[in-house]
mmCIF file of C-alpha atoms in Angstrom:
data_model
loop_
_atom_site.group_PDB
_atom_site.id
_atom_site.type_symbol
_atom_site.label_atom_id
_atom_site.label_comp_id
_atom_site.label_asym_id
_atom_site.label_seq_id
_atom_site.Cartn_x
_atom_site.Cartn_y
_atom_site.Cartn_z
ATOM 1 C CA MET D 1 103.947 -98.966 206.550
ATOM 2 C CA ALA D 2 106.123 -101.769 204.972
ATOM 3 C CA ARG D 3 108.951 -101.117 202.404
ATOM 4 C CA LEU D 4 109.466 -104.056 199.980
ATOM 5 C CA SER D 5 112.248 -104.221 197.490
ATOM 6 C CA VAL D 6 111.176 -105.226 194.013
ATOM 7 C CA GLY D 7 114.651 -106.511 193.488
ATOM 8 C CA ALA D 8 117.955 -105.998 191.344
ATOM 9 C CA PRO D 9 117.521 -103.614 188.282
ATOM 10 C CA SER D 10 115.987 -105.637 185.435
ATOM 11 C CA ARG D 11 115.935 -105.172 181.851
ATOM 12 C CA VAL D 12 112.575 -105.708 179.852
ATOM 13 C CA PRO D 13 111.436 -104.876 176.387
ATOM 14 C CA ALA D 14 110.261 -101.481 176.294
ATOM 15 C CA ALA D 15 106.662 -100.807 174.842
ATOM 16 C CA SER D 16 107.275 -98.150 172.153
ATOM 17 C CA SER D 17 105.102 -96.515 169.630
ATOM 18 C CA GLY D 18 106.888 -97.791 166.818
ATOM 19 C CA GLY D 19 109.142 -100.519 168.017
ATOM 20 C CA PRO D 20 112.863 -100.737 167.047
ATOM 21 C CA ARG D 21 113.790 -98.671 164.058
ATOM 22 C CA ASN D 22 116.308 -101.429 162.830
ATOM 23 C CA ALA D 23 117.701 -104.646 163.955
ATOM 24 C CA GLU D 24 120.820 -102.917 165.699
ATOM 25 C CA GLU D 25 118.544 -100.424 167.525
ATOM 26 C CA ARG D 26 116.269 -101.967 170.047
ATOM 27 C CA SER D 27 114.403 -100.116 172.858
ATOM 28 C CA TRP D 28 115.000 -101.587 176.297
ATOM 29 C CA CYS D 29 113.879 -100.323 179.618
ATOM 30 C CA SER D 30 116.039 -100.478 182.695
ATOM 31 C CA THR D 31 113.956 -100.725 185.840
ATOM 32 C CA ARG D 32 114.668 -100.315 189.591
ATOM 33 C CA GLY D 33 112.121 -99.269 192.254
ATOM 34 C CA SER D 34 110.408 -100.223 195.468
ATOM 35 C CA ALA D 35 106.974 -101.071 196.796
ATOM 36 C CA VAL D 36 105.779 -99.243 199.787
ATOM 37 C CA VAL D 37 102.703 -100.543 201.332
ATOM 38 C CA THR D 38 100.356 -98.030 203.230
ATOM 39 C CA GLY D 39 96.676 -97.795 203.340
ATOM 40 C CA GLY D 40 96.757 -99.914 199.858
ATOM 41 C CA PRO D 41 99.474 -101.206 198.070
ATOM 42 C CA THR D 42 101.732 -98.809 195.954
ATOM 43 C CA VAL D 43 104.465 -99.544 193.696
ATOM 44 C CA VAL D 44 106.885 -96.828 192.679
ATOM 45 C CA GLU D 45 109.413 -97.734 189.835
ATOM 46 C CA VAL D 46 111.942 -95.561 188.061
ATOM 47 C CA VAL D 47 112.510 -96.604 184.708
ATOM 48 C CA GLU D 48 114.651 -95.471 181.785
ATOM 49 C CA PHE D 49 114.926 -96.352 178.067
ATOM 50 C CA GLU D 50 118.319 -97.675 177.055
ATOM 51 C CA THR D 51 118.730 -95.948 173.674
ATOM 52 C CA THR D 52 120.962 -93.805 171.584
ATOM 53 C CA ASP D 53 118.068 -91.363 170.814
ATOM 54 C CA PRO D 54 118.523 -88.449 173.002
ATOM 55 C CA ALA D 55 114.794 -87.708 172.688
ATOM 56 C CA LEU D 56 113.964 -90.739 174.574
ATOM 57 C CA ARG D 57 116.562 -90.486 177.309
ATOM 58 C CA GLY D 58 115.797 -89.599 181.173
ATOM 59 C CA GLU D 59 114.347 -91.230 184.030
ATOM 60 C CA MET D 60 110.801 -91.632 184.379
ATOM 61 C CA THR D 61 108.746 -92.533 187.577
ATOM 62 C CA ILE D 62 105.889 -94.860 187.456
ATOM 63 C CA THR D 63 103.729 -94.917 190.678
ATOM 64 C CA ILE D 64 100.817 -97.627 190.576
ATOM 65 C CA SER D 65 98.360 -97.503 193.528
ATOM 66 C CA LEU D 66 95.708 -100.168 194.251
ATOM 67 C CA ALA D 67 92.525 -99.362 196.213
ATOM 68 C CA ASP D 68 89.626 -101.481 197.137
ATOM 69 C CA THR D 69 86.307 -100.739 195.948
ATOM 70 C CA ASP D 70 82.778 -102.227 196.210
ATOM 71 C CA GLY D 71 83.119 -104.903 193.689
ATOM 72 C CA GLY D 72 86.735 -104.591 192.434
ATOM 73 C CA ILE D 73 89.887 -102.817 192.880
ATOM 74 C CA ASP D 74 90.626 -99.371 191.493
ATOM 75 C CA VAL D 75 94.126 -99.207 189.807
ATOM 76 C CA LEU D 76 95.761 -95.597 189.447
ATOM 77 C CA ALA D 77 98.949 -95.366 187.295
ATOM 78 C CA VAL D 78 100.834 -92.035 187.407
ATOM 79 C CA HIS D 79 103.790 -91.754 184.766
ATOM 80 C CA ASP D 80 105.910 -88.696 185.368
ATOM 81 C CA GLY D 81 108.972 -87.543 183.495
ATOM 82 C CA LEU D 82 107.786 -88.809 179.996
ATOM 83 C CA PRO D 83 110.884 -88.114 177.504
ATOM 84 C CA ARG D 84 109.999 -85.598 175.111
ATOM 85 C CA GLY D 85 110.421 -88.107 172.177
ATOM 86 C CA LEU D 86 107.550 -90.152 173.441
ATOM 87 C CA PRO D 87 104.330 -88.709 172.382
ATOM 88 C CA THR D 88 101.931 -88.299 175.338
ATOM 89 C CA ALA D 89 98.961 -89.879 173.145
ATOM 90 C CA ASP D 90 101.195 -92.883 172.623
ATOM 91 C CA ASN D 91 102.109 -93.488 176.057
ATOM 92 C CA GLU D 92 98.185 -93.087 177.255
ATOM 93 C CA ALA D 93 97.212 -95.573 174.525
ATOM 94 C CA GLY D 94 99.736 -97.875 175.843
ATOM 95 C CA TRP D 95 98.488 -97.575 179.477
ATOM 96 C CA ARG D 96 94.770 -98.172 178.450
ATOM 97 C CA SER D 97 95.751 -101.231 176.584
ATOM 98 C CA SER D 98 97.970 -102.504 179.149
ATOM 99 C CA LEU D 99 95.134 -101.913 181.848
ATOM 100 C CA ALA D 100 92.606 -103.529 179.781
ATOM 101 C CA LYS D 101 94.691 -106.656 179.315
ATOM 102 C CA LEU D 102 95.101 -106.783 183.153
ATOM 103 C CA ALA D 103 91.576 -106.306 183.796
ATOM 104 C CA ALA D 104 90.781 -109.320 181.342
ATOM 105 C CA LEU D 105 93.335 -111.521 183.086
ATOM 106 C CA VAL D 106 91.927 -110.689 186.424
ATOM 107 C CA GLU D 107 88.402 -111.249 185.296
ATOM 108 C CA ALA D 108 89.243 -114.457 183.837
ATOM 109 C CA ASP D 109 90.761 -115.896 187.040
ATOM 110 C CA TRP D 110 87.781 -114.523 188.976
ATOM 111 C CA ASN D 111 85.398 -116.269 186.795
ATOM 112 C CA THR D 112 87.200 -119.575 187.001
ATOM 113 C CA ARG D 113 88.012 -119.247 190.994
ATOM 114 C CA ASP D 114 85.166 -121.523 192.364
ATOM 115 C CA ARG D 115 85.478 -124.217 189.453
ATOM 116 C CA ALA D 116 86.831 -127.568 189.786
ATOM 117 C CA PRO D 117 89.943 -128.545 188.001
ATOM 118 C CA GLY D 118 88.859 -128.903 184.236
ATOM 119 C CA GLU D 119 85.410 -127.430 184.836
ATOM 120 C CA HIS D 120 84.431 -125.014 182.208
ATOM 121 C CA LEU D 121 81.870 -121.890 182.120
#
């Protein structure tokens, strides 16, 4: 088993159902974590919204595991500790959207992998 550091805490824009309520209140996400490589790669990340809204406060743990399958890779994302102010349905919709975008990027790269520079489909 290998443990890899993800790096220093970072600040990234948080994906929220309604976005910032006004110019002064922006939702940000503070992250820290580590990647643990076992039978397949797993990333465990602890994140927390930086917000004045008490309903969105608290640490969340996101665990993403990758596993080889016939013809692809399974991605399992588990999000624990969702704040009470973030509806489960909105969180699930965000994950579906993010995973669909990831699949599109990977498939686009896969489809161009054996092509010469400048060669199109």
